[in-house]
Amino acid sequence: MSISMNSKTQSFLEIDNLGKQYAGVDALKSVSIDVEEGGFLVLVGPSGCGKSTLLNMIAGFEPATTGDIRIAGKSIADLHPSKRDIAMVFQSYALYPNMSVAGNIGFGMETRGVPKAERLKKIDEVASILQIEPLLKRKPAQLSGGQRQRVAMGRALVRDPQAFLFDEPLSNLDARLRVDMRAEIKKLHARLGTTIVYVTHDQIEAMTLATKIAVLKLGELQQVGTPDEIYNAPANTFVADFMGSPAMNRVTGQLEFSQGHIDFVVGPYRLRLHEPSEEHREIAARSGTVDFGIRAENISEESGAENTGAAGNALSLQVDLVEPTGSDTFISTKDEHAVFTARIANHVKATVGEKVELFFDMSKAHFFDSESGRRIP
Amino acid sequence: MNSASKLSFGRIALYLVLFVFAIYYLLPLYVMLVNSFKPLDEIRQGDMLALPQAWTIAPWASAWSTAQIGVQATGLKPYFMNSISMVVPAVLLSTLLGALNGYVLTKWRFKGDGIVFGLILLSCFIPFQIVLIPMARMLGILGLAGTTSGLVLVHLVYGLGFTTLFFRNYYAAFPTELIRAAQMDGAGFFRIFTRILLPSSGPIIVVTVIWQFTNIWNDFLFGASFADVDSVPMTVALNNLVSSSTGVKEYNVHFAGAILAALPTLIVYVVSGRYFVRGLMAGAVKG
């Protein structure tokens, strides 16, 4: 706490150029992420992207090849896992099978020589926070998945650490319970205000929980930002494709000047850019190729107030697939030039094989370099 | 109906075969039991399969405490005690060290651990006879020649290969996340071993104990080679009892002695046999 605080968002957990090599292969390539105190960092990416490696390095189970990790300004990279003042919730919960729930929660205090009376008091406290008081005497084998999850969280909670690490904690639960536990973790974070690093491959978990998301691919950091930044301004096509369900529509075509505006052109279709940037103009000047991206919710059957008057944002497309989800209906269109998925209101009837008029909210359009995948701002 | 009649025919054949085999295997035990309760002259009449006409436990008493073994008429009792004081420490130590080896080889991997395991495993395949002379020399250097401690050491060293193999395979399936969780909870090497691993090792401990107990109790070669007068184990004493050349052959005493020698392993199997099967199955499914 004696460290000078020059700004309110002084980073608390600093991952500084962290790298990891296994037998000459980069598992993690020089990753740097800062998290503010009380922040909720979600590491997300497909399997093999290095997110679990990074978490294990923060926990201290795997030594770093290069770089440093600091908490509150102090390097923890050379400390034993038990000395880092970090608690972890494991994917398999890793509850000690031979101990009761209370024994599991209290084991850390037991090894640190905390007197029994104090231990019992803290176990009770944590049990009441997580509402597992009736389970304290049971063995892990007698618990359901959700209850085990709570006990695993209790074991972390009782430590009152500087940071929590969560390794895909919800991946073993059924869909319904996952949603409930997700909400509980979020409430718990709001209540405790402790910094959390959370690994998941589920982009919805990432969006709902995080104050900051880091997207990884093959050991390389793709983008770090708030959920809003990641979703609305993905840094490249990988992030754009990974975040959001259904995946962002993407079509390769040209940017061209047309009557003082810039249009995205693919086959017979033209869509007019909302507020083209300098870079868009440069590409349009040489009729350059770009990847156009737009999310399903930004294509609809209604022109929308913000779009009225903006010409060139409607296309007539042939319906290929209709998927009602109850609240909304997703329709997919397909021809030789482009495939789009649009989210439309559930009361609108669409028939496969017929043409529909769809409106594109071009203020929400994304453009990427068609070769490197980099976002064109 | 067709399938039911087929099934019952198959069943009958199956039970018949099982019955024949059961008789075949139980017959020697029956002969031993029956004759160990007969006076000697009844055996001399020649009907080995007949039940005793005059039941007697004298052969058992004789085998236990008065029979001539070698030059002394002590019965098997002192040798039974020799065997116990050899088997118990040898089984406990080899099981404990095997568990520790398995723990290190799976959860505290180090460079070259595969080679170390390979070398330990290799010891399972070395025939006993090859090491007799070097082992005798080693025991001499250590000053353990002819002592029970020396026999314990020999059996410990020879058992380690198997016990390590058992525990290594069992612990390989033990989730590493549990070890990590305990590390994070501040538990060190031995606390993780005693508090997390050992309490979850019930089946494999039973398997190892049965395996080691049977092998060490039944060992004859090491006992005959390395034991002195006051450390001779049960198996060697039984041999001396049977092959004592003075007077008549007391078959009834020999039978009683042989059963006494086999009794401890029998008890171990009966008491923990179901764990044995369960443990082997667990290893088979997980391994």
XYZ file of C-alpha atoms in Angstrom:
664
model
C 0.000 0.000 0.000
C 3.021 2.286 0.313
C 3.422 2.264 -3.448
C 2.693 5.645 -4.966
C -0.689 5.804 -6.603
C -0.423 8.162 -9.520
C -3.837 7.369 -10.904
C -7.052 5.757 -9.783
C -6.709 2.925 -12.241
C -3.212 2.015 -11.110
C -2.719 -1.519 -12.304
C -2.805 -4.076 -9.518
C -1.972 -7.302 -11.300
C 0.655 -6.774 -13.963
C 1.509 -9.464 -16.469
C 4.662 -8.134 -18.045
C 6.030 -9.628 -21.283
C 5.322 -13.098 -19.979
C 6.540 -15.901 -22.226
C 6.654 -19.678 -21.967
C 8.450 -22.189 -24.097
C 8.015 -25.945 -24.083
C 10.913 -27.683 -25.791
C 11.581 -24.683 -28.012
C 7.927 -24.174 -28.935
C 6.230 -20.969 -27.829
C 3.223 -21.796 -25.663
C 2.903 -18.142 -24.753
C 4.481 -15.286 -26.688
C 5.423 -12.257 -24.637
C 1.994 -11.404 -23.234
C 1.411 -8.159 -21.323
C -1.866 -7.439 -19.538
C -2.612 -5.036 -16.686
C -5.598 -5.435 -14.383
C -6.809 -2.747 -12.013
C -7.509 -3.593 -8.371
C -10.919 -5.248 -8.113
C -10.926 -5.931 -11.824
C -12.278 -9.046 -13.477
C -9.975 -10.239 -16.228
C -11.265 -13.010 -18.459
C -8.789 -14.925 -20.585
C -10.633 -16.363 -23.522
C -9.728 -18.310 -26.616
C -10.041 -21.702 -28.281
C -8.329 -24.735 -26.741
C -4.580 -24.656 -27.062
C -4.460 -20.872 -27.101
C -2.338 -20.663 -23.949
C -4.973 -19.304 -21.577
C -4.607 -22.148 -19.075
C -0.820 -21.963 -19.344
C -1.009 -18.266 -18.503
C -3.250 -18.952 -15.513
C -0.948 -21.706 -14.250
C 1.960 -19.311 -14.534
C 0.125 -16.718 -12.447
C -0.665 -19.457 -9.911
C 2.964 -20.532 -9.867
C 2.590 -24.087 -11.155
C 4.618 -23.399 -14.268
C 7.707 -21.211 -14.304
C 7.915 -18.422 -16.854
C 10.590 -18.565 -19.538
C 10.632 -14.782 -19.850
C 8.910 -11.808 -18.273
C 7.489 -11.023 -14.859
C 4.237 -11.066 -12.880
C 3.583 -8.406 -10.233
C 0.850 -7.930 -7.678
C 0.622 -4.458 -6.148
C 4.034 -3.664 -7.574
C 5.781 -6.703 -6.086
C 7.104 -9.462 -8.291
C 5.634 -12.866 -7.484
C 7.230 -14.751 -10.360
C 9.748 -16.565 -8.155
C 7.414 -17.344 -5.246
C 5.973 -20.759 -4.406
C 2.231 -21.057 -5.191
C 1.377 -20.959 -1.482
C 3.330 -17.725 -0.973
C 1.656 -15.711 -3.728
C -1.452 -14.898 -1.734
C -3.605 -16.186 -4.575
C -6.450 -18.678 -4.401
C -7.585 -20.854 -7.258
C -10.761 -22.653 -8.262
C -9.876 -25.609 -10.443
C -11.782 -26.947 -13.421
C -12.271 -30.342 -11.775
C -12.893 -28.552 -8.410
C -10.012 -30.644 -6.978
C -11.806 -31.278 -3.686
C -9.873 -33.572 -1.337
C -11.977 -36.761 -1.563
C -11.111 -38.034 1.911
C -12.068 -34.841 3.756
C -15.460 -33.391 4.614
C -16.605 -30.105 3.120
C -15.491 -28.307 6.271
C -12.151 -30.123 6.112
C -11.700 -29.061 2.522
C -12.404 -25.416 3.257
C -10.255 -25.450 6.387
C -7.266 -27.387 5.047
C -5.303 -24.294 4.030
C -5.785 -22.755 7.488
C -4.814 -26.064 9.056
C -1.501 -26.154 7.207
C -0.853 -22.575 8.246
C -1.480 -23.471 11.866
C -4.605 -21.366 12.436
C -6.177 -22.327 15.800
C -9.201 -24.591 15.534
C -11.750 -22.156 16.981
C -10.817 -19.477 14.474
C -10.824 -22.022 11.693
C -14.370 -23.122 12.492
C -15.543 -19.526 12.658
C -14.136 -18.708 9.222
C -15.513 -21.931 7.724
C -18.956 -20.954 9.029
C -18.645 -17.462 7.612
C -17.752 -18.716 4.151
C -20.391 -21.430 4.300
C -23.055 -18.835 5.000
C -21.886 -16.621 2.126
C -22.140 -19.579 -0.255
C -25.185 -21.114 1.455
C -23.540 -24.500 2.005
C -23.968 -24.732 5.797
C -26.025 -27.957 5.652
C -23.281 -29.638 3.603
C -20.320 -29.027 5.899
C -20.156 -32.586 7.234
C -20.543 -34.316 3.880
C -17.831 -35.788 1.701
C -17.290 -34.421 -1.837
C -18.586 -37.670 -3.372
C -21.990 -36.968 -1.775
C -22.353 -33.559 -3.430
C -23.891 -32.523 -6.745
C -21.857 -30.681 -9.359
C -23.174 -27.284 -8.319
C -22.497 -27.979 -4.647
C -18.933 -29.085 -5.399
C -18.476 -25.882 -7.323
C -19.559 -23.892 -4.282
C -17.233 -25.792 -1.980
C -14.341 -25.193 -4.364
C -15.187 -21.490 -4.274
C -15.452 -21.637 -0.501
C -11.965 -23.053 -0.262
C -10.689 -20.109 -2.281
C -12.837 -17.561 -0.489
C -11.716 -18.524 3.005
C -8.164 -17.508 2.185
C -9.191 -13.875 1.617
C -6.457 -13.589 -1.022
C -5.202 -10.689 -3.133
C -6.559 -12.368 -6.259
C -8.727 -15.300 -7.304
C -7.921 -17.525 -10.240
C -10.736 -19.462 -11.906
C -9.876 -22.194 -14.404
C -12.998 -22.873 -16.511
C -15.010 -23.310 -13.315
C -18.379 -23.771 -15.000
C -17.424 -26.133 -17.793
C -18.501 -29.260 -15.883
C -21.989 -27.986 -15.063
C -25.155 -28.388 -17.079
C -26.402 -25.426 -19.065
C -29.012 -24.235 -16.554
C -26.704 -24.406 -13.548
C -23.963 -22.705 -15.505
C -26.129 -19.636 -15.993
C -27.035 -19.561 -12.279
C -23.452 -19.977 -11.089
C -22.280 -17.366 -13.582
C -24.628 -14.868 -12.015
C -23.457 -15.879 -8.546
C -19.815 -15.425 -9.389
C -20.647 -11.975 -10.703
C -22.529 -11.065 -7.522
C -19.730 -12.459 -5.391
C -17.211 -10.347 -7.235
C -19.314 -7.253 -6.739
C -19.593 -8.061 -3.041
C -15.962 -8.935 -2.336
C -14.287 -6.592 -4.780
C -11.302 -8.912 -5.083
C -9.347 -9.032 -8.323
C -10.206 -12.083 -10.414
C -8.519 -13.780 -13.342
C -10.885 -16.171 -15.055
C -10.222 -18.595 -17.875
C -12.986 -19.771 -20.179
C -13.574 -20.792 -23.759
C -17.159 -19.577 -23.530
C -17.460 -16.122 -25.029
C -20.786 -15.451 -23.305
C -19.170 -16.040 -19.895
C -16.415 -13.686 -20.948
C -18.861 -10.971 -21.987
C -21.102 -11.217 -18.941
C -18.417 -11.398 -16.253
C -15.439 -9.415 -17.383
C -14.372 -5.878 -16.762
C -11.540 -6.714 -19.113
C -11.242 -9.446 -21.718
C -8.010 -10.775 -23.171
C -8.423 -12.844 -26.324
C -5.645 -15.330 -27.039
C -4.840 -17.476 -30.033
C -1.929 -19.896 -30.305
C -0.130 -18.239 -27.406
C -0.468 -14.771 -28.837
C -2.516 -11.970 -27.356
C -5.021 -10.782 -29.965
C -6.741 -7.991 -28.076
C -7.241 -6.704 -24.545
C -10.158 -4.458 -23.761
C -13.500 -4.007 -22.087
C -16.265 -6.352 -23.244
C -17.699 -3.407 -25.152
C -14.441 -2.765 -27.004
C -13.930 -6.428 -27.784
C -17.470 -6.820 -29.098
C -17.916 -3.537 -30.907
C -14.386 -2.897 -32.085
C -12.661 -6.255 -32.549
C -9.004 -5.763 -33.393
C -8.972 -8.434 -36.078
C -11.073 -11.057 -37.791
C -10.126 -13.716 -35.215
C -11.593 -11.682 -32.362
C -14.576 -10.728 -34.509
C -15.305 -14.373 -35.310
C -14.668 -15.664 -31.807
C -16.835 -13.236 -29.860
C -20.569 -13.181 -30.409
C -23.153 -15.795 -31.272
C -24.057 -16.346 -34.025
C -20.649 -15.454 -35.430
C -20.256 -12.152 -37.198
C -21.215 -12.155 -40.872
C -18.165 -11.629 -43.002
C -17.963 -11.038 -46.761
C -14.955 -10.137 -48.902
C -15.528 -7.365 -51.453
C -14.319 -3.978 -52.687
C -14.596 -0.417 -51.435
C -15.527 1.978 -54.231
C -16.380 5.657 -54.583
C -19.911 6.321 -55.712
C -21.528 9.751 -55.984
C -19.305 11.239 -53.297
C -19.945 8.320 -50.925
C -18.070 5.107 -50.388
C -19.799 1.822 -51.074
C -18.857 -1.723 -50.133
C -19.437 -3.777 -53.267
C -19.797 -7.513 -53.649
C -21.345 -8.890 -56.848
C -24.546 -6.983 -57.515
C -24.834 -5.744 -53.929
C -23.833 -2.311 -52.680
C -23.833 -1.088 -49.091
C -23.007 2.504 -48.288
C -20.485 3.260 -45.540
C -21.885 5.300 -42.674
C -18.954 7.497 -41.703
C -15.951 6.457 -43.763
C -12.521 7.121 -42.272
C -9.430 8.391 -44.023
C -8.185 4.839 -44.407
C -11.466 3.735 -45.974
C -11.091 6.563 -48.520
C -7.557 5.507 -49.358
C -8.686 1.949 -50.006
C -11.688 3.123 -51.997
C -9.403 5.315 -54.139
C -7.694 2.170 -55.450
C -10.868 0.020 -55.257
C -9.085 -2.126 -52.651
C -10.312 -5.450 -51.311
C -11.604 -5.595 -47.724
C -13.468 -7.943 -45.411
C -16.823 -6.516 -44.444
C -18.282 -7.686 -41.153
C -21.640 -7.118 -39.506
C -23.359 -8.851 -36.617
C -26.699 -10.599 -37.041
C -28.466 -8.133 -34.730
C -27.423 -5.246 -37.007
C -29.325 -6.700 -39.926
C -33.095 -6.620 -39.614
C -36.341 -6.577 -41.486
C -37.094 -3.035 -40.320
C -35.261 -0.033 -41.654
C -34.889 1.400 -38.144
C -35.152 5.070 -37.186
C -31.427 5.762 -37.313
C -31.230 4.362 -40.812
C -34.150 6.052 -42.457
C -32.967 8.378 -45.127
C -29.575 6.706 -45.379
C -29.667 5.280 -48.821
C -28.040 2.057 -49.918
C -28.473 0.054 -46.767
C -31.069 -2.407 -47.968
C -30.563 -5.633 -49.894
C -33.080 -8.062 -51.283
C -31.826 -11.536 -50.403
C -33.028 -15.110 -50.768
C -33.818 -16.954 -47.547
C -31.946 -20.228 -47.126
C -32.695 -21.164 -43.509
C -35.115 -20.002 -40.788
C -34.236 -20.701 -37.139
C -36.777 -19.495 -34.580
C -35.317 -19.296 -31.046
C -38.539 -18.137 -29.397
C -37.562 -14.582 -28.590
C -36.051 -13.895 -32.002
C -35.763 -15.614 -35.312
C -32.510 -16.012 -37.166
C -32.755 -16.140 -40.927
C -29.870 -17.045 -43.146
C -29.628 -15.935 -46.740
C -27.370 -17.469 -49.273
C -26.395 -16.921 -52.884
C -23.178 -17.165 -54.872
C -21.966 -13.757 -53.628
C -22.638 -13.676 -49.934
C -24.024 -15.508 -46.914
C -25.723 -13.477 -44.180
C -27.458 -14.298 -40.919
C -29.951 -11.710 -39.668
C -31.841 -11.497 -36.406
C -35.440 -10.508 -36.950
C -38.434 -10.156 -34.680
C -40.198 -13.418 -33.925
C -43.538 -12.300 -35.339
C -42.141 -11.760 -38.806
C -42.798 -14.712 -41.044
C -40.066 -15.723 -43.428
C -40.212 -18.592 -45.882
C -37.282 -20.515 -47.242
C -36.678 -19.795 -50.922
C -38.431 -16.431 -50.906
C -36.767 -13.059 -51.141
C -36.757 -10.682 -48.211
C -35.709 -7.084 -47.927
C -33.075 -6.725 -45.205
C -31.720 -3.484 -43.782
C -28.065 -3.212 -42.743
C -27.176 -0.848 -39.913
C -24.007 0.442 -41.516
C -23.022 2.476 -38.455
C -22.246 -0.945 -36.896
C -20.275 -2.242 -39.854
C -16.691 -3.489 -39.426
C -13.958 -3.565 -42.032
C -10.848 -5.689 -41.913
C -7.789 -6.009 -44.080
C -8.584 -9.029 -46.223
C -5.032 -10.357 -45.961
C -3.820 -9.661 -42.417
C -7.271 -9.629 -40.843
C -6.419 -6.386 -39.035
C -9.263 -3.999 -38.276
C -9.478 -0.963 -40.540
C -10.628 1.836 -38.244
C -38.628 -70.544 -24.181
C -36.025 -71.758 -26.620
C -33.415 -69.411 -25.238
C -34.345 -70.310 -21.667
C -33.786 -74.028 -22.251
C -30.496 -73.297 -24.012
C -29.432 -71.128 -21.125
C -30.235 -73.772 -18.523
C -28.285 -76.417 -20.446
C -25.305 -74.076 -20.619
C -25.664 -73.343 -16.929
C -25.679 -77.007 -15.977
C -22.541 -77.662 -18.015
C -20.891 -74.618 -16.488
C -21.667 -75.623 -12.914
C -20.536 -79.171 -13.601
C -17.161 -77.986 -14.836
C -16.806 -75.577 -11.926
C -17.692 -78.341 -9.476
C -15.104 -80.709 -10.918
C -12.427 -78.041 -10.745
C -13.379 -77.109 -7.200
C -13.040 -80.762 -6.112
C -9.753 -81.028 -7.953
C -8.293 -78.018 -6.132
C -9.818 -78.775 -2.730
C -8.804 -82.423 -2.611
C -5.213 -81.876 -1.425
C -6.441 -79.519 1.295
C -9.005 -82.122 2.333
C -6.348 -84.836 2.514
C -4.100 -82.593 4.613
C -6.885 -81.584 6.981
C -8.313 -85.056 7.448
C -4.988 -86.719 8.055
C -3.736 -84.019 10.413
C -6.486 -85.094 12.840
C -5.673 -88.836 12.676
C -3.316 -90.818 14.864
C -0.335 -92.123 12.902
C -1.416 -95.779 12.851
C -4.689 -94.821 11.196
C -2.765 -93.204 8.358
C -0.629 -96.335 8.010
C -3.785 -98.343 7.221
C -3.543 -96.621 3.848
C -6.907 -94.879 3.272
C -5.890 -91.233 2.847
C -9.424 -90.064 2.017
C -11.234 -91.568 5.010
C -12.367 -89.430 7.892
C -10.540 -90.004 11.209
C -12.016 -92.812 13.345
C -10.447 -91.350 16.486
C -10.154 -87.576 16.237
C -7.016 -86.127 17.819
C -5.341 -82.746 17.956
C -2.078 -84.220 19.159
C -0.400 -83.817 15.723
C -1.238 -80.078 15.796
C 0.118 -79.644 19.314
C 3.220 -81.565 18.356
C 3.803 -79.577 15.160
C 3.376 -76.319 17.030
C 5.486 -76.907 20.108
C 7.305 -80.258 20.446
C 8.217 -81.681 17.049
C 11.847 -82.290 16.220
C 13.108 -79.597 13.864
C 16.674 -80.001 12.878
C 18.410 -80.894 16.112
C 15.983 -79.265 18.551
C 12.507 -80.403 19.581
C 10.909 -76.950 19.669
C 8.063 -77.355 17.237
C 7.283 -74.648 14.638
C 6.359 -71.976 17.187
C 9.680 -70.079 17.411
C 10.022 -70.123 13.614
C 6.501 -68.852 13.211
C 7.543 -65.911 15.394
C 10.710 -65.472 13.320
C 8.593 -65.242 10.199
C 6.213 -62.742 11.776
C 9.013 -60.481 12.933
C 10.486 -60.632 9.439
C 7.283 -60.267 7.414
C 5.624 -57.402 9.279
C 8.432 -54.823 9.001
C 9.350 -55.962 5.488
C 5.756 -55.585 4.250
C 5.182 -52.249 5.960
C 8.462 -50.709 4.839
C 8.266 -51.932 1.250
C 4.666 -50.729 0.948
C 5.462 -47.319 2.414
C 8.568 -46.837 0.279
C 6.716 -48.065 -2.799
C 4.003 -45.476 -2.130
C 6.611 -42.747 -1.753
C 8.336 -43.830 -4.969
C 5.026 -43.847 -6.831
C 4.187 -40.403 -5.467
C 7.511 -38.901 -6.559
C 7.505 -40.621 -9.947
C 4.047 -39.318 -10.843
C 3.575 -36.034 -8.995
C 7.105 -34.676 -8.553
C 8.463 -35.522 -11.965
C 12.132 -34.830 -12.498
C 14.531 -35.132 -15.374
C 15.243 -38.796 -16.021
C 12.347 -40.066 -13.881
C 11.376 -42.474 -16.638
C 14.821 -44.053 -16.547
C 14.733 -44.331 -12.763
C 11.349 -46.036 -12.958
C 12.635 -48.358 -15.669
C 15.580 -49.361 -13.499
C 13.372 -50.004 -10.474
C 11.043 -52.041 -12.652
C 13.979 -54.046 -13.986
C 14.583 -55.410 -10.496
C 11.306 -57.320 -10.812
C 12.834 -59.405 -13.572
C 16.120 -60.375 -11.931
C 15.957 -64.026 -10.780
C 16.608 -64.462 -7.071
C 19.395 -66.963 -7.607
C 21.589 -64.459 -9.445
C 21.908 -62.132 -6.467
C 22.452 -64.733 -3.753
C 26.240 -64.430 -3.544
C 26.512 -60.620 -3.929
C 23.669 -60.273 -1.432
C 25.419 -62.528 1.081
C 28.523 -60.362 0.694
C 26.501 -57.166 1.181
C 24.842 -58.531 4.311
C 28.246 -59.499 5.624
C 29.623 -55.992 5.034
C 26.592 -54.438 6.713
C 26.935 -56.839 9.640
C 23.426 -58.164 9.053
C 24.328 -61.687 8.002
C 22.105 -64.309 9.604
C 19.807 -61.780 11.284
C 16.107 -61.090 10.887
C 16.987 -57.469 10.010
C 19.114 -58.779 7.164
C 16.175 -60.769 5.802
C 13.942 -57.718 6.141
C 16.438 -55.720 4.086
C 16.635 -58.387 1.384
C 12.865 -58.602 1.066
C 12.514 -54.822 1.180
C 14.956 -54.363 -1.683
C 13.388 -57.140 -3.735
C 9.836 -55.994 -3.080
C 10.437 -52.366 -3.979
C 10.203 -52.976 -7.722
C 6.693 -54.366 -7.481
C 5.394 -51.991 -4.845
C 6.713 -49.008 -6.830
C 5.038 -50.325 -9.958
C 1.705 -50.756 -8.154
C 1.695 -47.288 -6.621
C 3.084 -45.502 -9.640
C 0.287 -46.840 -11.841
C -2.341 -46.030 -9.227
C -1.090 -42.489 -8.660
C -0.718 -41.829 -12.377
C -4.525 -41.745 -12.498
C -4.727 -39.539 -9.407
C -5.699 -35.990 -10.467
C -2.743 -33.624 -10.419
C -5.106 -30.712 -9.756
C -5.577 -32.109 -6.241
C -1.847 -31.879 -5.623
C -1.840 -28.334 -6.946
C -4.776 -27.367 -4.775
C -2.956 -28.731 -1.739
C 0.225 -26.909 -2.719
C -1.750 -23.711 -2.949
C -3.172 -24.469 0.474
C 0.401 -24.450 1.718
C 0.879 -28.197 2.158
C 4.400 -29.489 1.594
C 5.742 -32.732 0.152
C 5.027 -35.000 3.119
C 1.779 -33.385 4.183
C 0.339 -33.837 0.697
C 1.487 -37.456 0.812
C 0.046 -38.280 4.227
C -3.121 -36.137 4.124
C -4.238 -36.269 0.492
C -2.645 -39.230 -1.258
C -2.407 -41.995 1.337
C -6.036 -41.677 2.559
C -7.149 -42.186 -1.063
C -4.912 -45.207 -1.614
C -6.920 -47.872 0.271
C -7.381 -50.387 -2.564
C -3.805 -50.251 -3.798
C -2.411 -50.512 -0.267
C -4.445 -53.690 0.238
C -3.227 -55.124 -3.064
C 0.375 -54.326 -2.204
C 0.160 -55.692 1.323
C -1.371 -58.977 0.146
C 1.178 -59.299 -2.608
C 4.138 -58.570 -0.367
C 2.872 -60.604 2.579
C 2.308 -63.693 0.438
C 5.644 -63.440 -1.323
C 7.718 -62.792 1.767
C 5.925 -65.311 3.963
C 6.240 -68.033 1.326
C 9.859 -67.275 0.455
C 12.136 -70.250 0.970
C 15.301 -69.404 -0.942
C 16.346 -66.262 0.933
C 15.372 -67.832 4.247
C 17.423 -70.954 3.534
C 20.365 -68.910 2.246
C 20.656 -66.014 4.674
C 18.986 -67.079 7.925
C 20.866 -68.251 10.999
C 19.633 -70.525 13.805
C 17.596 -67.799 15.512
C 16.180 -66.180 12.346
C 15.053 -69.236 10.367
C 11.596 -68.516 8.884
C 8.576 -70.821 8.902
C 9.075 -72.190 5.374
C 12.607 -73.400 6.092
C 11.542 -74.831 9.451
C 8.710 -76.739 7.778
C 11.200 -78.218 5.351
C 13.416 -79.244 8.265
C 10.448 -80.762 10.067
C 9.431 -82.844 7.081
C 12.936 -83.949 6.195
C 14.081 -84.802 9.711
C 15.501 -88.271 9.352
C 15.281 -89.609 12.912
C 12.584 -92.183 13.731
C 9.372 -92.636 11.780
C 7.782 -90.142 9.373
C 4.979 -88.486 11.318
C 2.752 -87.622 8.394
C -0.028 -86.302 10.585
C 2.398 -83.832 12.198
C 3.763 -82.839 8.813
C 0.271 -82.138 7.510
C -0.590 -80.054 10.555
C 2.691 -78.129 10.202
C 2.089 -77.429 6.535
C -1.378 -76.034 7.286
C 0.055 -73.901 10.084
C 2.600 -72.510 7.636
C -0.097 -71.671 5.079
C -2.576 -70.273 7.577
C -1.435 -66.618 7.743
C -1.577 -66.056 3.968
C -4.945 -67.784 3.903
C -6.251 -65.438 6.585
C -4.885 -62.376 4.747
C -6.678 -63.483 1.574
C -9.967 -64.221 3.255
C -9.994 -60.936 5.176
C -8.980 -58.644 2.346
C -9.585 -60.702 -0.761
C -12.480 -58.630 -1.988
C -10.357 -55.479 -1.717
C -7.685 -57.312 -3.666
C -10.022 -57.934 -6.575
C -11.469 -54.436 -6.331
C -8.002 -52.895 -6.289
C -6.831 -54.873 -9.281
C -9.968 -53.885 -11.167
C -9.543 -50.219 -10.286
C -6.029 -50.327 -11.598
C -7.157 -52.114 -14.727
C -9.926 -49.667 -15.549
C -8.063 -46.474 -14.785
C -4.564 -47.490 -15.815
